mmCIF file of C-alpha atoms in Angstrom:
data_model
loop_
_atom_site.group_PDB
_atom_site.id
_atom_site.type_symbol
_atom_site.label_atom_id
_atom_site.label_comp_id
_atom_site.label_asym_id
_atom_site.label_seq_id
_atom_site.Cartn_x
_atom_site.Cartn_y
_atom_site.Cartn_z
ATOM 1 C CA MET A 1 0.000 0.000 0.000
ATOM 2 C CA ILE A 2 2.631 2.493 1.057
ATOM 3 C CA GLU A 3 4.946 1.181 -1.666
ATOM 4 C CA VAL A 4 2.280 1.885 -4.304
ATOM 5 C CA LEU A 5 1.830 5.357 -2.829
ATOM 6 C CA ALA A 6 5.566 6.017 -2.912
ATOM 7 C CA LEU A 7 5.765 4.756 -6.510
ATOM 8 C CA LEU A 8 2.946 7.057 -7.608
ATOM 9 C CA ILE A 9 4.532 10.057 -5.903
ATOM 10 C CA LEU A 10 7.850 9.112 -7.518
ATOM 11 C CA LEU A 11 6.169 9.170 -10.943
ATOM 12 C CA THR A 12 4.755 12.574 -10.042
ATOM 13 C CA VAL A 13 8.229 13.813 -9.160
ATOM 14 C CA ILE A 14 9.583 12.497 -12.473
ATOM 15 C CA ALA A 15 6.828 14.315 -14.381
ATOM 16 C CA ALA A 16 7.651 17.482 -12.419
ATOM 17 C CA ILE A 17 11.339 17.156 -13.315
ATOM 18 C CA ILE A 18 10.416 16.811 -17.004
ATOM 19 C CA THR A 19 8.218 19.892 -16.668
ATOM 20 C CA VAL A 20 11.003 22.010 -15.255
ATOM 21 C CA LEU A 21 13.799 20.781 -17.523
ATOM 22 C CA THR A 22 12.107 20.697 -20.927
ATOM 23 C CA SER A 23 12.665 23.644 -23.223
ATOM 24 C CA ASN A 24 9.387 23.271 -25.101
ATOM 25 C CA LEU A 25 6.548 25.149 -23.442
ATOM 26 C CA LEU A 26 3.848 22.784 -24.713
ATOM 27 C CA HIS A 27 5.724 19.777 -23.343
ATOM 28 C CA ALA A 28 5.962 21.536 -19.984
ATOM 29 C CA VAL A 29 2.221 22.196 -19.917
ATOM 30 C CA ILE A 30 1.350 18.617 -20.828
ATOM 31 C CA SER A 31 3.662 17.133 -18.215
ATOM 32 C CA VAL A 32 2.254 19.420 -15.535
ATOM 33 C CA GLY A 33 -1.081 17.903 -16.494
ATOM 34 C CA ALA A 34 0.472 14.501 -15.863
ATOM 35 C CA VAL A 35 1.542 15.738 -12.424
ATOM 36 C CA GLY A 36 -2.003 16.825 -11.626
ATOM 37 C CA PHE A 37 -3.712 13.642 -12.778
ATOM 38 C CA LEU A 38 -1.182 11.406 -11.022
ATOM 39 C CA LEU A 39 -1.804 13.416 -7.868
ATOM 40 C CA ALA A 40 -5.528 12.744 -8.234
ATOM 41 C CA ILE A 41 -4.763 9.006 -8.102
ATOM 42 C CA VAL A 42 -2.501 9.610 -5.089
ATOM 43 C CA TYR A 43 -5.375 11.385 -3.345
ATOM 44 C CA LEU A 44 -7.582 8.342 -3.984
ATOM 45 C CA PHE A 45 -4.974 6.166 -2.286
ATOM 46 C CA LEU A 46 -4.883 8.640 0.604
ATOM 47 C CA SER A 47 -8.632 8.021 1.223
ATOM 48 C CA ALA A 48 -9.606 11.446 -0.060
ATOM 49 C CA PRO A 49 -12.171 10.810 -2.831
ATOM 50 C CA ASP A 50 -13.650 14.312 -2.703
ATOM 51 C CA VAL A 51 -10.266 15.937 -3.161
ATOM 52 C CA ALA A 52 -9.503 13.553 -6.034
ATOM 53 C CA ILE A 53 -12.719 14.476 -7.862
ATOM 54 C CA VAL A 54 -12.107 18.201 -7.425
ATOM 55 C CA GLN A 55 -8.468 17.750 -8.475
ATOM 56 C CA ILE A 56 -9.488 16.059 -11.738
ATOM 57 C CA GLY A 57 -12.040 18.733 -12.559
ATOM 58 C CA VAL A 58 -9.729 21.624 -11.719
ATOM 59 C CA GLU A 59 -6.842 20.010 -13.592
ATOM 60 C CA VAL A 60 -8.924 19.719 -16.768
ATOM 61 C CA VAL A 61 -9.890 23.390 -16.597
ATOM 62 C CA SER A 62 -6.374 24.587 -15.818
ATOM 63 C CA LEU A 63 -4.952 22.465 -18.645
ATOM 64 C CA VAL A 64 -7.455 24.016 -21.047
ATOM 65 C CA ILE A 65 -6.411 27.494 -19.866
ATOM 66 C CA LEU A 66 -2.685 26.732 -20.127
ATOM 67 C CA ILE A 67 -2.890 25.052 -23.549
ATOM 68 C CA ARG A 68 -5.036 27.889 -24.880
ATOM 69 C CA ALA A 69 -2.371 30.337 -23.687
ATOM 70 C CA THR A 70 0.412 28.253 -25.225
ATOM 71 C CA LEU A 71 -0.974 27.245 -28.623
ATOM 72 C CA GLY A 72 -0.127 29.440 -31.562
ATOM 73 C CA ARG A 73 2.484 31.304 -29.605
ATOM 74 C CA GLU A 74 6.211 30.956 -29.318
ATOM 75 C CA VAL A 75 6.287 27.310 -28.241
ATOM 76 C CA GLN A 76 9.027 25.966 -30.456
ATOM 77 C CA LYS A 77 12.618 25.817 -29.375
ATOM 78 C CA LEU A 78 12.917 28.538 -26.822
ATOM 79 C CA LYS A 79 16.469 29.616 -26.315
ATOM 80 C CA THR A 80 17.444 28.359 -22.920
ATOM 81 C CA VAL A 81 20.716 30.019 -22.172
ATOM 82 C CA HIS A 82 21.481 28.168 -18.984
ATOM 83 C CA ALA A 83 24.226 30.313 -17.566
ATOM 84 C CA VAL A 84 26.407 28.205 -15.300
ATOM 85 C CA VAL A 85 26.486 30.886 -12.616
ATOM 86 C CA GLY A 86 22.725 31.243 -12.583
ATOM 87 C CA VAL A 87 22.017 27.533 -12.403
ATOM 88 C CA SER A 88 24.573 26.927 -9.668
ATOM 89 C CA PHE A 89 23.152 29.817 -7.661
ATOM 90 C CA ALA A 90 19.670 28.367 -8.091
ATOM 91 C CA VAL A 91 20.821 24.894 -7.033
ATOM 92 C CA ALA A 92 22.525 26.339 -3.953
ATOM 93 C CA PHE A 93 19.420 28.310 -3.018
ATOM 94 C CA VAL A 94 17.156 25.289 -3.470
ATOM 95 C CA ALA A 95 19.584 23.170 -1.424
ATOM 96 C CA VAL A 96 19.456 25.636 1.473
ATOM 97 C CA ILE A 97 15.653 25.710 1.382
ATOM 98 C CA GLY A 98 15.707 21.906 1.178
ATOM 99 C CA LEU A 99 17.847 21.645 4.317
ATOM 100 C CA PHE A 100 15.350 23.778 6.203
ATOM 101 C CA GLY A 101 12.555 21.693 4.727
ATOM 102 C CA ILE A 102 14.125 18.462 5.946
ATOM 103 C CA GLN A 103 14.269 19.917 9.457
ATOM 104 C CA VAL A 104 10.587 20.805 9.244
ATOM 105 C CA PHE A 105 9.559 17.410 7.877
ATOM 106 C CA ASN A 106 11.562 15.648 10.602
ATOM 107 C CA ALA A 107 9.385 17.369 13.181
ATOM 108 C CA PHE A 108 6.259 15.844 11.639
ATOM 109 C CA PRO A 109 4.744 12.728 13.217
ATOM 110 C CA GLN A 110 5.526 9.423 11.598
ATOM 111 C CA PHE A 111 3.652 8.781 8.368
ATOM 112 C CA GLY A 112 0.372 6.954 8.981
ATOM 113 C CA ILE A 113 -0.319 8.547 12.364
ATOM 114 C CA PRO A 114 -2.451 11.645 11.855
ATOM 115 C CA VAL A 115 -1.621 14.872 13.647
ATOM 116 C CA MET A 116 -5.055 14.968 15.247
ATOM 117 C CA GLN A 117 -4.099 12.067 17.512
ATOM 118 C CA ARG A 118 -1.457 14.204 19.191
ATOM 119 C CA PHE A 119 -4.000 16.492 20.787
ATOM 120 C CA ALA A 120 -6.928 15.334 22.851
ATOM 121 C CA ASP A 121 -9.098 18.292 21.881
ATOM 122 C CA ALA A 122 -8.227 18.460 18.192
ATOM 123 C CA PRO A 123 -11.130 19.877 16.147
ATOM 124 C CA SER A 124 -10.852 16.997 13.685
ATOM 125 C CA LEU A 125 -11.754 14.516 16.416
ATOM 126 C CA VAL A 126 -14.798 16.589 17.306
ATOM 127 C CA TYR A 127 -15.835 16.646 13.654
ATOM 128 C CA LEU A 128 -15.383 12.900 13.334
ATOM 129 C CA GLN A 129 -17.352 12.105 16.477
ATOM 130 C CA SER A 130 -20.196 14.584 16.349
ATOM 131 C CA GLY A 131 -20.259 15.624 12.685
ATOM 132 C CA LEU A 132 -23.062 13.297 11.638
ATOM 133 C CA ALA A 133 -25.221 14.091 14.678
ATOM 134 C CA GLU A 134 -24.762 17.859 14.418
ATOM 135 C CA THR A 135 -24.995 18.412 10.675
ATOM 136 C CA GLY A 136 -26.710 15.313 9.326
ATOM 137 C CA ALA A 137 -24.176 15.014 6.520
ATOM 138 C CA PRO A 138 -22.571 11.551 6.241
ATOM 139 C CA ASN A 139 -19.699 12.987 4.206
ATOM 140 C CA LEU A 140 -17.668 14.854 6.801
ATOM 141 C CA VAL A 141 -15.609 16.789 4.266
ATOM 142 C CA THR A 142 -18.717 18.521 3.014
ATOM 143 C CA ALA A 143 -19.886 18.885 6.609
ATOM 144 C CA VAL A 144 -16.679 20.763 7.429
ATOM 145 C CA LEU A 145 -16.788 22.810 4.231
ATOM 146 C CA LEU A 146 -20.414 23.850 4.295
ATOM 147 C CA ASP A 147 -21.299 23.781 7.981
ATOM 148 C CA PHE A 148 -18.450 23.913 10.503
ATOM 149 C CA ARG A 149 -16.292 26.197 8.404
ATOM 150 C CA ALA A 150 -18.756 27.801 6.046
ATOM 151 C CA TRP A 151 -17.079 31.194 6.526
ATOM 152 C CA ASP A 152 -13.947 29.756 4.932
ATOM 153 C CA THR A 153 -15.982 28.666 1.953
ATOM 154 C CA LEU A 154 -17.490 32.133 1.686
ATOM 155 C CA GLY A 155 -13.961 33.578 1.709
ATOM 156 C CA GLU A 156 -12.928 31.071 -0.947
ATOM 157 C CA ALA A 157 -15.834 32.131 -3.144
ATOM 158 C CA THR A 158 -14.805 35.758 -2.642
ATOM 159 C CA VAL A 159 -11.196 35.071 -3.635
ATOM 160 C CA LEU A 160 -12.322 33.069 -6.661
ATOM 161 C CA PHE A 161 -14.696 35.840 -7.720
ATOM 162 C CA CYS A 162 -11.971 38.494 -7.361
ATOM 163 C CA ALA A 163 -9.479 36.392 -9.322
ATOM 164 C CA ALA A 164 -11.971 35.778 -12.134
ATOM 165 C CA LEU A 165 -12.860 39.478 -12.151
ATOM 166 C CA GLY A 166 -9.166 40.376 -12.356
ATOM 167 C CA ALA A 167 -8.577 37.944 -15.222
ATOM 168 C CA VAL A 168 -11.536 39.364 -17.149
ATOM 169 C CA ALA A 169 -10.362 42.935 -16.498
ATOM 170 C CA ILE A 170 -6.854 42.107 -17.695
ATOM 171 C CA LEU A 171 -7.994 40.257 -20.811
ATOM 172 C CA ARG A 172 -10.662 42.763 -21.847
ATOM 173 C CA ARG A 173 -9.678 44.572 -25.013
ATOM 174 C CA ASN A 174 -10.378 48.050 -26.294
ATOM 175 C CA ALA A 175 -12.331 49.027 -23.240
ATOM 176 C CA ARG A 176 -10.544 52.322 -22.683
ATOM 177 C CA ILE A 177 -10.392 53.119 -26.399
ATOM 178 C CA ASN A 178 -14.132 52.710 -26.699
ATOM 179 C CA THR A 179 -14.829 55.006 -23.764
ATOM 180 C CA ASP A 180 -12.461 57.604 -25.223
ATOM 181 C CA LYS A 181 -14.314 57.447 -28.517
ATOM 182 C CA ASN A 182 -17.587 57.764 -26.708
ATOM 183 C CA LYS A 183 -16.319 60.831 -24.904
ATOM 184 C CA GLU A 184 -15.131 62.399 -28.168
ATOM 185 C CA GLU A 185 -18.442 61.699 -29.811
ATOM 186 C CA SER A 186 -20.399 63.101 -26.943
ATOM 187 C CA SER A 187 -18.262 66.243 -26.606
ATOM 188 C CA MET B 1 10.410 8.545 2.744
ATOM 189 C CA ILE B 2 7.067 9.724 1.424
ATOM 190 C CA TYR B 3 7.553 13.075 3.109
ATOM 191 C CA SER B 4 10.918 13.486 1.388
ATOM 192 C CA LEU B 5 9.347 12.807 -2.030
ATOM 193 C CA CYS B 6 6.764 15.462 -1.243
ATOM 194 C CA LEU B 7 9.504 17.903 -0.242
ATOM 195 C CA LEU B 8 11.273 17.063 -3.518
ATOM 196 C CA LEU B 9 8.139 18.052 -5.431
ATOM 197 C CA ILE B 10 8.075 21.464 -3.729
ATOM 198 C CA LEU B 11 11.800 21.988 -4.323
ATOM 199 C CA ILE B 12 11.505 21.104 -8.020
ATOM 200 C CA GLY B 13 8.834 23.751 -8.361
ATOM 201 C CA LEU B 14 11.048 26.269 -6.561
ATOM 202 C CA TYR B 15 13.979 25.448 -8.863
ATOM 203 C CA GLY B 16 11.728 25.954 -11.886
ATOM 204 C CA VAL B 17 10.583 29.340 -10.600
ATOM 205 C CA ILE B 18 14.185 30.492 -10.150
ATOM 206 C CA VAL B 19 15.661 29.131 -13.374
ATOM 207 C CA SER B 20 12.843 29.624 -15.904
ATOM 208 C CA ARG B 21 12.924 32.521 -18.291
ATOM 209 C CA GLN B 22 9.467 32.137 -19.799
ATOM 210 C CA THR B 23 6.620 33.639 -17.824
ATOM 211 C CA LEU B 24 4.321 30.699 -18.551
ATOM 212 C CA LYS B 25 6.971 28.272 -17.369
ATOM 213 C CA ILE B 26 7.208 30.175 -14.080
ATOM 214 C CA VAL B 27 3.429 29.841 -13.760
ATOM 215 C CA VAL B 28 3.674 26.095 -14.400
ATOM 216 C CA SER B 29 6.423 25.758 -11.788
ATOM 217 C CA LEU B 30 4.276 27.608 -9.261
ATOM 218 C CA LEU B 31 1.538 25.097 -10.057
ATOM 219 C CA ILE B 32 3.919 22.263 -9.155
ATOM 220 C CA MET B 33 4.752 23.943 -5.829
ATOM 221 C CA ASN B 34 1.031 24.292 -5.205
ATOM 222 C CA HIS B 35 0.526 20.569 -5.825
ATOM 223 C CA GLY B 36 3.383 19.744 -3.464
ATOM 224 C CA VAL B 37 1.898 21.753 -0.617
ATOM 225 C CA HIS B 38 -1.507 20.141 -1.104
ATOM 226 C CA LEU B 39 0.081 16.702 -1.052
ATOM 227 C CA MET B 40 1.939 17.546 2.170
ATOM 228 C CA LEU B 41 -1.254 18.631 3.935
ATOM 229 C CA LEU B 42 -3.045 15.450 2.929
ATOM 230 C CA LEU B 43 -0.113 13.257 3.972
ATOM 231 C CA VAL B 44 -0.107 14.826 7.437
ATOM 232 C CA GLY B 45 -3.758 13.918 7.945
ATOM 233 C CA TYR B 46 -3.467 10.364 6.646
ATOM 234 C CA ARG B 47 -4.101 7.422 8.933
ATOM 235 C CA LYS B 48 -2.579 4.093 7.999
ATOM 236 C CA ASN B 49 -5.233 1.933 6.310
ATOM 237 C CA GLY B 50 -7.741 4.652 7.113
ATOM 238 C CA SER B 51 -11.164 4.806 5.554
ATOM 239 C CA PRO B 52 -12.522 7.894 3.762
ATOM 240 C CA PRO B 53 -14.298 10.337 6.131
ATOM 241 C CA ILE B 54 -17.753 9.276 4.953
ATOM 242 C CA VAL B 55 -19.984 7.665 7.566
ATOM 243 C CA ASP B 56 -21.088 4.181 6.547
ATOM 244 C CA PRO B 57 -24.629 3.423 7.738
ATOM 245 C CA GLY B 58 -23.544 0.038 9.118
ATOM 246 C CA THR B 59 -20.786 1.219 11.443
ATOM 247 C CA THR B 60 -21.000 2.918 14.805
ATOM 248 C CA ILE B 61 -19.662 6.431 15.276
ATOM 249 C CA ALA B 62 -16.940 5.287 17.680
ATOM 250 C CA ASP B 63 -15.583 2.732 15.188
ATOM 251 C CA PHE B 64 -15.775 5.305 12.428
ATOM 252 C CA ALA B 65 -13.925 7.954 14.440
ATOM 253 C CA ALA B 66 -11.177 5.454 15.257
ATOM 254 C CA GLY B 67 -10.633 4.433 11.636
ATOM 255 C CA ALA B 68 -11.236 7.423 9.387
ATOM 256 C CA VAL B 69 -8.648 9.824 8.046
ATOM 257 C CA ASP B 70 -8.606 13.477 9.112
ATOM 258 C CA PRO B 71 -11.405 15.388 7.312
ATOM 259 C CA LEU B 72 -10.114 18.881 8.143
ATOM 260 C CA PRO B 73 -7.030 18.942 5.856
ATOM 261 C CA GLN B 74 -9.143 17.460 3.073
ATOM 262 C CA ALA B 75 -11.655 20.286 3.333
ATOM 263 C CA MET B 76 -8.914 22.923 3.440
ATOM 264 C CA VAL B 77 -7.095 21.367 0.474
ATOM 265 C CA LEU B 78 -10.370 21.317 -1.445
ATOM 266 C CA THR B 79 -10.671 25.063 -0.834
ATOM 267 C CA SER B 80 -7.054 25.614 -1.775
ATOM 268 C CA ILE B 81 -7.296 23.680 -5.060
ATOM 269 C CA VAL B 82 -10.186 25.822 -6.251
ATOM 270 C CA ILE B 83 -8.405 29.034 -5.206
ATOM 271 C CA GLY B 84 -5.339 27.781 -7.082
ATOM 272 C CA LEU B 85 -7.410 27.551 -10.237
ATOM 273 C CA GLY B 86 -8.537 31.176 -9.872
ATOM 274 C CA VAL B 87 -5.000 32.401 -9.244
ATOM 275 C CA LEU B 88 -3.740 30.357 -12.207
ATOM 276 C CA ALA B 89 -6.321 31.992 -14.477
ATOM 277 C CA LEU B 90 -5.197 35.417 -13.248
ATOM 278 C CA MET B 91 -1.508 34.638 -13.831
ATOM 279 C CA VAL B 92 -2.131 33.205 -17.306
ATOM 280 C CA ALA B 93 -4.172 36.274 -18.205
ATOM 281 C CA LEU B 94 -1.219 38.478 -17.210
ATOM 282 C CA CYS B 95 1.153 36.301 -19.286
ATOM 283 C CA VAL B 96 -1.121 36.510 -22.320
ATOM 284 C CA ARG B 97 -1.325 40.302 -22.082
ATOM 285 C CA LEU B 98 2.451 40.544 -21.750
ATOM 286 C CA TYR B 99 2.812 38.317 -24.824
ATOM 287 C CA GLU B 100 0.451 40.501 -26.813
ATOM 288 C CA ARG B 101 2.397 43.615 -25.870
ATOM 289 C CA TYR B 102 5.960 42.348 -26.229
ATOM 290 C CA GLY B 103 5.586 39.356 -28.555
ATOM 291 C CA THR B 104 7.469 36.994 -26.254
ATOM 292 C CA PHE B 105 7.202 35.036 -23.026
ATOM 293 C CA ASP B 106 10.876 35.682 -22.250
ATOM 294 C CA VAL B 107 11.284 37.766 -19.102
ATOM 295 C CA THR B 108 14.718 39.026 -20.142
ATOM 296 C CA GLU B 109 13.195 40.706 -23.177
ATOM 297 C CA ILE B 110 10.260 42.193 -21.300
ATOM 298 C CA ARG B 111 12.292 45.122 -20.059
ATOM 299 C CA ARG B 112 11.456 48.240 -21.943
ATOM 300 C CA LEU B 113 8.654 50.412 -20.712
ATOM 301 C CA ARG B 114 5.891 51.301 -23.095
ATOM 302 C CA GLY B 115 3.478 53.887 -21.857
#
């Protein structure tokens, strides 16, 4: 079980390495799609079916966005002038961050023992024990999302709305030109 | 071991952000970092041989609470995935506008100001 999980995450890491190292933008986009879909399978193995479903849906949409932005543009051989100094600096920086990261991950509990078991009054335990009685939802993820922490979901909807609004405002063409013309015509 | 693979995923994304010269490639690398963080949160809440946090009608609540994985990180990751999609759309929109104005995704050529 854990071996299968590790193998799937290893495949994900390989796809991520291909994404970062390839010089073709379309190849990078397609392999990041591979990362996302492999992660959806990993989420299924981690007993998170809701997250897996959402991951698949979101990955499809984000792949459509990325491929639409890539197609027809400068996707052929992009000149990748890998300066030795730059790459070595980047590797050193990533290594330093990685050392800190190893320290952080060493402080985590052993894999397979959830963090909620460390604390007697962890909110997750409360959700697990009284979620069905209090909300009537058998699926506790939706109970947390839409009942216990509905304010978070409202904030999420706000952020999503603002991001979509920003994207539309950035991509809108000729808006200012039209208003200028309207002003000239009216004056 | 699984935690180290997850850390590797985040670090690969970080390397891509530093090294890449195309704006879209930086966006894609940020997406990889995003995936790595989501994976880490789910791994922390995982219980060995745990069942999904969906109450089965046949089991008692006490058995269920002793065997299910943590629902809280799953809910937060669900939120974060959807927010990631919105932020990705915003970043890609910026990249597309920059491409239309400068004719390239290369950040080293997007230097000159055009009022």
